[in-house]
CSV table of C-alpha atoms and ligand atoms in Angstrom, one decimal:
chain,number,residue,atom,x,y,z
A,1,UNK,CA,-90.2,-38.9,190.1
A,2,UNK,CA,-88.8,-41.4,188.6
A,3,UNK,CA,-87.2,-40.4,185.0
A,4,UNK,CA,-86.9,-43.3,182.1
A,5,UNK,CA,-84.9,-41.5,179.1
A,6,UNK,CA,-85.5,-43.8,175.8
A,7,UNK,CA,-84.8,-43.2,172.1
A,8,UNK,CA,-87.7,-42.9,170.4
A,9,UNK,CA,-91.5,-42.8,170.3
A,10,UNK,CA,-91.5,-46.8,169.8
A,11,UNK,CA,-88.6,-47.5,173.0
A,12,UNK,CA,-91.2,-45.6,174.9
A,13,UNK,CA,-94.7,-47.0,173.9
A,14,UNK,CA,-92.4,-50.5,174.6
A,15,UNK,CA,-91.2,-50.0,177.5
A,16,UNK,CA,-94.6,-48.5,179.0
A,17,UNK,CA,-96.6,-51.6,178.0
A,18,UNK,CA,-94.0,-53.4,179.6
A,19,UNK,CA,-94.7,-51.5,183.0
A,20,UNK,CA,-98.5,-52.0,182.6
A,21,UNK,CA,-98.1,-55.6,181.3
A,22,UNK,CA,-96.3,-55.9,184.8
A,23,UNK,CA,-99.5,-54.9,186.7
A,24,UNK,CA,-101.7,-56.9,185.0
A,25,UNK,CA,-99.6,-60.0,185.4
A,26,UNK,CA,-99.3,-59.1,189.5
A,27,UNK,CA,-102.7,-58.1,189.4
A,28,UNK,CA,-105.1,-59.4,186.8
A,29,UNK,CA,-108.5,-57.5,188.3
A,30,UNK,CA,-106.0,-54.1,188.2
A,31,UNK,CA,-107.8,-51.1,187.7
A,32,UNK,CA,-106.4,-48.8,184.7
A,33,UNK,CA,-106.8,-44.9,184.4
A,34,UNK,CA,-106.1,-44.2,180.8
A,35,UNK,CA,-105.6,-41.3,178.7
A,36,UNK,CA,-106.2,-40.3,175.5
A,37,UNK,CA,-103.9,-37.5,173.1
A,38,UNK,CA,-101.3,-38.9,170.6
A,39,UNK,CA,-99.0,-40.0,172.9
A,40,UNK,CA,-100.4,-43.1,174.5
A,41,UNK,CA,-101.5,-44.9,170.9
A,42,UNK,CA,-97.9,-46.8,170.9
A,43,UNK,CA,-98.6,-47.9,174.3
A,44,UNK,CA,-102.2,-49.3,173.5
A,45,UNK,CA,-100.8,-50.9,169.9
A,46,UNK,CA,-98.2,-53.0,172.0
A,47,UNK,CA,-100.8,-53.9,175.1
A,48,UNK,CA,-103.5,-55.3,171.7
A,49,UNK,CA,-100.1,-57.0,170.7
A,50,UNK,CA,-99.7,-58.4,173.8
A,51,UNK,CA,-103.6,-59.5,174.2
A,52,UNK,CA,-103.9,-61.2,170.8
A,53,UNK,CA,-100.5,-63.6,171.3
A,54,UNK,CA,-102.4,-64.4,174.8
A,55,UNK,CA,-99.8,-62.4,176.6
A,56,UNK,CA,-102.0,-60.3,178.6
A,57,UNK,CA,-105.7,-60.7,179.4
A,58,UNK,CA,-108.2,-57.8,180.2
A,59,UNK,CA,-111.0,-59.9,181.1
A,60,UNK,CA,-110.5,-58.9,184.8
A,61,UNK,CA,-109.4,-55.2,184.0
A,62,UNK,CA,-111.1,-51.9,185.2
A,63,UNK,CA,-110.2,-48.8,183.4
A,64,UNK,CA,-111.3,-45.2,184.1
A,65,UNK,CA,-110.4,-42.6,181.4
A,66,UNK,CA,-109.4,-39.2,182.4
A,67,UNK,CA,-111.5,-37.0,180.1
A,68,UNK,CA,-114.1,-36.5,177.9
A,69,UNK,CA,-115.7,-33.7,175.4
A,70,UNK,CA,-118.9,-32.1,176.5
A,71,UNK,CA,-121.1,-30.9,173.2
A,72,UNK,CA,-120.6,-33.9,171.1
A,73,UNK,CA,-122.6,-37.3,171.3
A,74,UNK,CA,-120.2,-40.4,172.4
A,75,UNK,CA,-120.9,-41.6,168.8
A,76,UNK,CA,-118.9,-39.0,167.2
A,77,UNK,CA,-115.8,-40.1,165.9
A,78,UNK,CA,-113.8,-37.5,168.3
A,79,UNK,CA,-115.2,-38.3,171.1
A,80,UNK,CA,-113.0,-40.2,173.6
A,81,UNK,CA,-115.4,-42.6,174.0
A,82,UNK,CA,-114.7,-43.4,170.3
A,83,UNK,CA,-110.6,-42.5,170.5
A,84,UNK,CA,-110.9,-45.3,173.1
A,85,UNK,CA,-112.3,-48.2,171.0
A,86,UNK,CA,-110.7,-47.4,167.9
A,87,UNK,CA,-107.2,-47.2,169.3
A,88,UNK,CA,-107.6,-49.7,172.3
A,89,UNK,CA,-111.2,-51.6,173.6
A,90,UNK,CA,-112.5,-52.8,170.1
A,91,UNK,CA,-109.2,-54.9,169.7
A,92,UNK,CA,-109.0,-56.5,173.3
A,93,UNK,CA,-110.9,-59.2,175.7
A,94,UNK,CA,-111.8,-56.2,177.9
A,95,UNK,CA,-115.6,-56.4,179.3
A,96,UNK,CA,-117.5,-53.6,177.9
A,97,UNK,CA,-119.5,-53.1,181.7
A,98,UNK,CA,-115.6,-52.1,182.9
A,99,UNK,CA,-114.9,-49.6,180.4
A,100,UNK,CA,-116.1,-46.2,182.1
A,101,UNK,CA,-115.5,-42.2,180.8
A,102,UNK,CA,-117.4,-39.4,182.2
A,103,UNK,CA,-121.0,-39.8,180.3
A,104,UNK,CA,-121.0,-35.9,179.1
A,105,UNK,CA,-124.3,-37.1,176.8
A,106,UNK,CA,-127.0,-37.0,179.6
A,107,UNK,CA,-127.7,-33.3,179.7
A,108,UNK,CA,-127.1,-33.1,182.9
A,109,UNK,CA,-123.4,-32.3,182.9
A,110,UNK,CA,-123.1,-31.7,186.6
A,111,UNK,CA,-125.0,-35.1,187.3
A,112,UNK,CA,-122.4,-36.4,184.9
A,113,UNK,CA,-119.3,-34.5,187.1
A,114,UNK,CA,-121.3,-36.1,190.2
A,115,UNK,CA,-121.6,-39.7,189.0
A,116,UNK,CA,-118.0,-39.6,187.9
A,117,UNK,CA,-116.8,-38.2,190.9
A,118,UNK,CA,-118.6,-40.9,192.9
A,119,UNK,CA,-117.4,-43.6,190.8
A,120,UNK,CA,-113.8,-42.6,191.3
A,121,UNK,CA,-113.7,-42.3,194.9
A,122,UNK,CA,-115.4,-46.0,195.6
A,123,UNK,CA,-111.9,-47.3,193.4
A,124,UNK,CA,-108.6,-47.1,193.6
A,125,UNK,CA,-107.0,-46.6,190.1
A,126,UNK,CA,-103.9,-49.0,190.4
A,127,UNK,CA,-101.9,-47.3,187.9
A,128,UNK,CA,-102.9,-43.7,185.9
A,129,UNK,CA,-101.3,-43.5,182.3
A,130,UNK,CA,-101.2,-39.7,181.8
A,131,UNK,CA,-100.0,-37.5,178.5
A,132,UNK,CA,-98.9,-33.8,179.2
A,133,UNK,CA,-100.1,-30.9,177.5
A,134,UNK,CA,-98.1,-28.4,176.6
A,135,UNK,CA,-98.9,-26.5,179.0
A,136,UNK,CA,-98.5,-28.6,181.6
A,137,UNK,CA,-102.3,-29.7,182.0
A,138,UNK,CA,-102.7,-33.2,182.7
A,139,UNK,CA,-106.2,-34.5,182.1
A,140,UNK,CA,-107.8,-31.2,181.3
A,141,UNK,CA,-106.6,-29.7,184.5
A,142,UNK,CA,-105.6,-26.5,182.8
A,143,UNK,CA,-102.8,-23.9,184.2
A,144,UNK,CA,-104.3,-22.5,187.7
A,145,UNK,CA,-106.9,-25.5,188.3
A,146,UNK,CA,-106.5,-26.3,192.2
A,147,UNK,CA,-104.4,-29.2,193.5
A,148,UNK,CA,-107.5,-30.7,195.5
A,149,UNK,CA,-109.5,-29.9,192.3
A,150,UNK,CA,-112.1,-33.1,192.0
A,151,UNK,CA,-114.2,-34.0,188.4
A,152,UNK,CA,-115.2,-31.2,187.1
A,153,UNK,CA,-116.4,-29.3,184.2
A,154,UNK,CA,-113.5,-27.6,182.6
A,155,UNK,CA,-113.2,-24.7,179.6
A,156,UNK,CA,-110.6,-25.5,177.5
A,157,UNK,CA,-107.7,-23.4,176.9
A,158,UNK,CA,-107.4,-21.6,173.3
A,159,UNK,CA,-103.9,-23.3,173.7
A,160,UNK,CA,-105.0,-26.9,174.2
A,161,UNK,CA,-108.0,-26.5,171.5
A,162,UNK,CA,-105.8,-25.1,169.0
A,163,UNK,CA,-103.4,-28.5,169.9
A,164,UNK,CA,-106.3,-30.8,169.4
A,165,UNK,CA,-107.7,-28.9,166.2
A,166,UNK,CA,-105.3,-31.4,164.1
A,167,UNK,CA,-108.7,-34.3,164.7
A,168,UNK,CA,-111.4,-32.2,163.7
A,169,UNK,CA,-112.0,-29.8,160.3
A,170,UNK,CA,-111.3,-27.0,162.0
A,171,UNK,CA,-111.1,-24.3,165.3
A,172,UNK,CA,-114.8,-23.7,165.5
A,173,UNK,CA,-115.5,-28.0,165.8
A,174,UNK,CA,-113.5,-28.4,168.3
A,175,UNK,CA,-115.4,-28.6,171.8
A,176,UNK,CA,-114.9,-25.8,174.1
A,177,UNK,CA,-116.1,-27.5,177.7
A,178,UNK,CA,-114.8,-31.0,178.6
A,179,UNK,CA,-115.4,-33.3,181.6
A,180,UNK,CA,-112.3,-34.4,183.2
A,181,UNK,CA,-111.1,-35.9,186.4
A,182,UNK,CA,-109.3,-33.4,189.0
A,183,UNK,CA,-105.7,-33.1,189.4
A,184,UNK,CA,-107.0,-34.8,193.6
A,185,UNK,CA,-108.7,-38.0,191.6
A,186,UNK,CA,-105.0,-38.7,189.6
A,187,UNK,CA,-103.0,-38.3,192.6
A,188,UNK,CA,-105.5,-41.0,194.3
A,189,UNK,CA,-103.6,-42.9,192.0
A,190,UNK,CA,-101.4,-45.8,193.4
A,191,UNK,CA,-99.2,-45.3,190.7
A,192,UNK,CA,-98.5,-42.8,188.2
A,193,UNK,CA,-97.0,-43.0,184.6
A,194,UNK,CA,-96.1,-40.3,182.6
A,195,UNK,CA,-95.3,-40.2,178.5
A,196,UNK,CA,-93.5,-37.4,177.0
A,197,UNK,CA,-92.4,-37.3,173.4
A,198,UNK,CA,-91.5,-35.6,170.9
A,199,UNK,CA,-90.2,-31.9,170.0
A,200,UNK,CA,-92.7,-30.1,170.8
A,201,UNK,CA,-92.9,-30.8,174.4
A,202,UNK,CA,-89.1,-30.2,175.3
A,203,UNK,CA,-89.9,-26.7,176.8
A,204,UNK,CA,-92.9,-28.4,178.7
A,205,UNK,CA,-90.4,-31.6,179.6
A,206,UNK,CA,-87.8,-28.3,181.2
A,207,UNK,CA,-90.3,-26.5,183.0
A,208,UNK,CA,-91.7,-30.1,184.5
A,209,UNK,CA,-87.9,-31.2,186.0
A,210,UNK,CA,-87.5,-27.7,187.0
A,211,UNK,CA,-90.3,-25.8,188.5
A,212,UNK,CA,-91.6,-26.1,191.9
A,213,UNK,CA,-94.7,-27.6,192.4
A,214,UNK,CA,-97.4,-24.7,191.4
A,215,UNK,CA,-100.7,-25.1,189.8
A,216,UNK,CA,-99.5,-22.2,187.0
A,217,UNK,CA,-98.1,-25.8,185.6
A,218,UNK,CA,-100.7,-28.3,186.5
A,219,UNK,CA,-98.3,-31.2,185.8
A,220,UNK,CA,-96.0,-30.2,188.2
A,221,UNK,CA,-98.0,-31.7,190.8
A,222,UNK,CA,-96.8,-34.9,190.4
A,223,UNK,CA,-93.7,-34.6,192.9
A,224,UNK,CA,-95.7,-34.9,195.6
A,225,UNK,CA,-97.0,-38.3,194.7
A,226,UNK,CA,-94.4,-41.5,195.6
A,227,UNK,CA,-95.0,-43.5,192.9
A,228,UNK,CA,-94.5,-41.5,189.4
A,229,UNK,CA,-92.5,-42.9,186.0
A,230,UNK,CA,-91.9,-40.8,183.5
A,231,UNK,CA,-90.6,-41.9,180.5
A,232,UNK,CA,-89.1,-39.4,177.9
A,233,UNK,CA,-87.7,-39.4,174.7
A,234,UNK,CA,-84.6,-38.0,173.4
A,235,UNK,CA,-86.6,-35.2,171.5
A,236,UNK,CA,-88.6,-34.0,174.5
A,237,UNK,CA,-85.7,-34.5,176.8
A,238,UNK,CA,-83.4,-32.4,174.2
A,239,UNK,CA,-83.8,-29.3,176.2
A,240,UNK,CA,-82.7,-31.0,179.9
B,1,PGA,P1,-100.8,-35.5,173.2
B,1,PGA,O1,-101.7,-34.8,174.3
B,1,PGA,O2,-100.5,-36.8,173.7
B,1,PGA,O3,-101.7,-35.5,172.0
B,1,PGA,O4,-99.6,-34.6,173.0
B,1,PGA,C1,-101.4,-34.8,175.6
B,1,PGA,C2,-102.3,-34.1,176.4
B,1,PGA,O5,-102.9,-33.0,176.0
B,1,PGA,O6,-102.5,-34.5,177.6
């Protein structure tokens, strides 16, 4: 793994765009897996940035998000489906047709896991943007999910709802099942980057330098792929 240390939340969201704006100048038809969570918001304000001064064009990009909540329709404003155009598609040239999430609103959620699945394995993802929990789950791939784990239909932790509880009114709204890729479908990944910030994930920023690989810390899988940036801030690196 590669280890960027930065300042702050703002060095990092800069100098991640600067790595994606990279790709997409190399490769302008690049295919995107991107995340949702707090974290990655900097990244996607600087990549709108970049697309309205004409920096950057989407026109060409794929993207493939990571996740998203089973038990609430796509319109709701929680869904990732809706995180995803708020924070990034409504504001860029991207082609609506090349935007794809798992499609947990069909009522057949394994159909769902099964078209997703499919979908993955005809692409390669050129570059995965990935968040950590603080438990170490990346996607949804919670503590003990298999490394060859494809999509699936996860239960989230208490841990990780009680984390996301901050979007919605309370506990009880937030969904309990989600659709996410498998840990095996992110390390298909030609390239990985990871974002860590803040305080609260110092312990989780430790425990990822130090463990072995071990899916009791999901993340952790990650030094087994080549290609993996991490970039950390001084809070969440405050513990190393
Ligand atoms: P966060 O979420 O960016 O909101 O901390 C990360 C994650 O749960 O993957």
């Amino acid at each position: 793994m590669k280890i960027i240390k930065v300042k702050n939340y703002e060095e990092l969201s800069q100098k991640a765009a600067q790595l994606v704006a990279k790709l997409m100048h190399k490769k302008p038809d690049a295919t995107l897996g991107l995340a949702t969570g707090s974290t990655p918001i900097g990244l996607y304000k600087q990549l709108i940035a970049m697309n309205q001064e004409g920096l950057i064009s989407f026109q060409q990009i794929k993207t493939y998000n990571l996740d998203e909540y089973c038990d609430l329709p796509q319109s709701h404003p929680q869904s990732y489906y809706s995180f995803m155009h708020e924070h990034l598609f409504d504001h860029i040239d991207i082609l609506e047709e090349n935007v794809h999430l798992p499609e947990c609103e069909c009522g057949d959620l394994q159909a769902a896991v099964d078209k997703y699945n499919q979908m993955l394995k005809k692409t390669t993802i050129d570059l995965q943007v990935l968040g950590i929990g603080r438990n170490g789950h990346i996607g949804f791939n919670e503590p003990h999910t298999p490394f060859d784990q494809e999509t699936f239909i996860v239960r989230l932790e208490e841990k990780t709802r009680i984390d996301n509880q901050r979007f919605f009114n309370s506990l009880d709204e937030v969904p309990k099942r989600a659709i996410t890729m498998g840990i095996k479908n992110i390390m298909a990944a030609k390239r990985i980057l990871l974002l860590i910030s803040g305080k609260s994930k110092a312990e989780t920023v430790k425990k990822l330098i130090t463990s072995e690989p071990s899916p009791d810390f999901p993340a952790s899988v990650l030094k087994y792929h080549k290609k993996v940036t991490v970039i950390i801030d001084e809070e969440a690196a405050s513990l190393l």
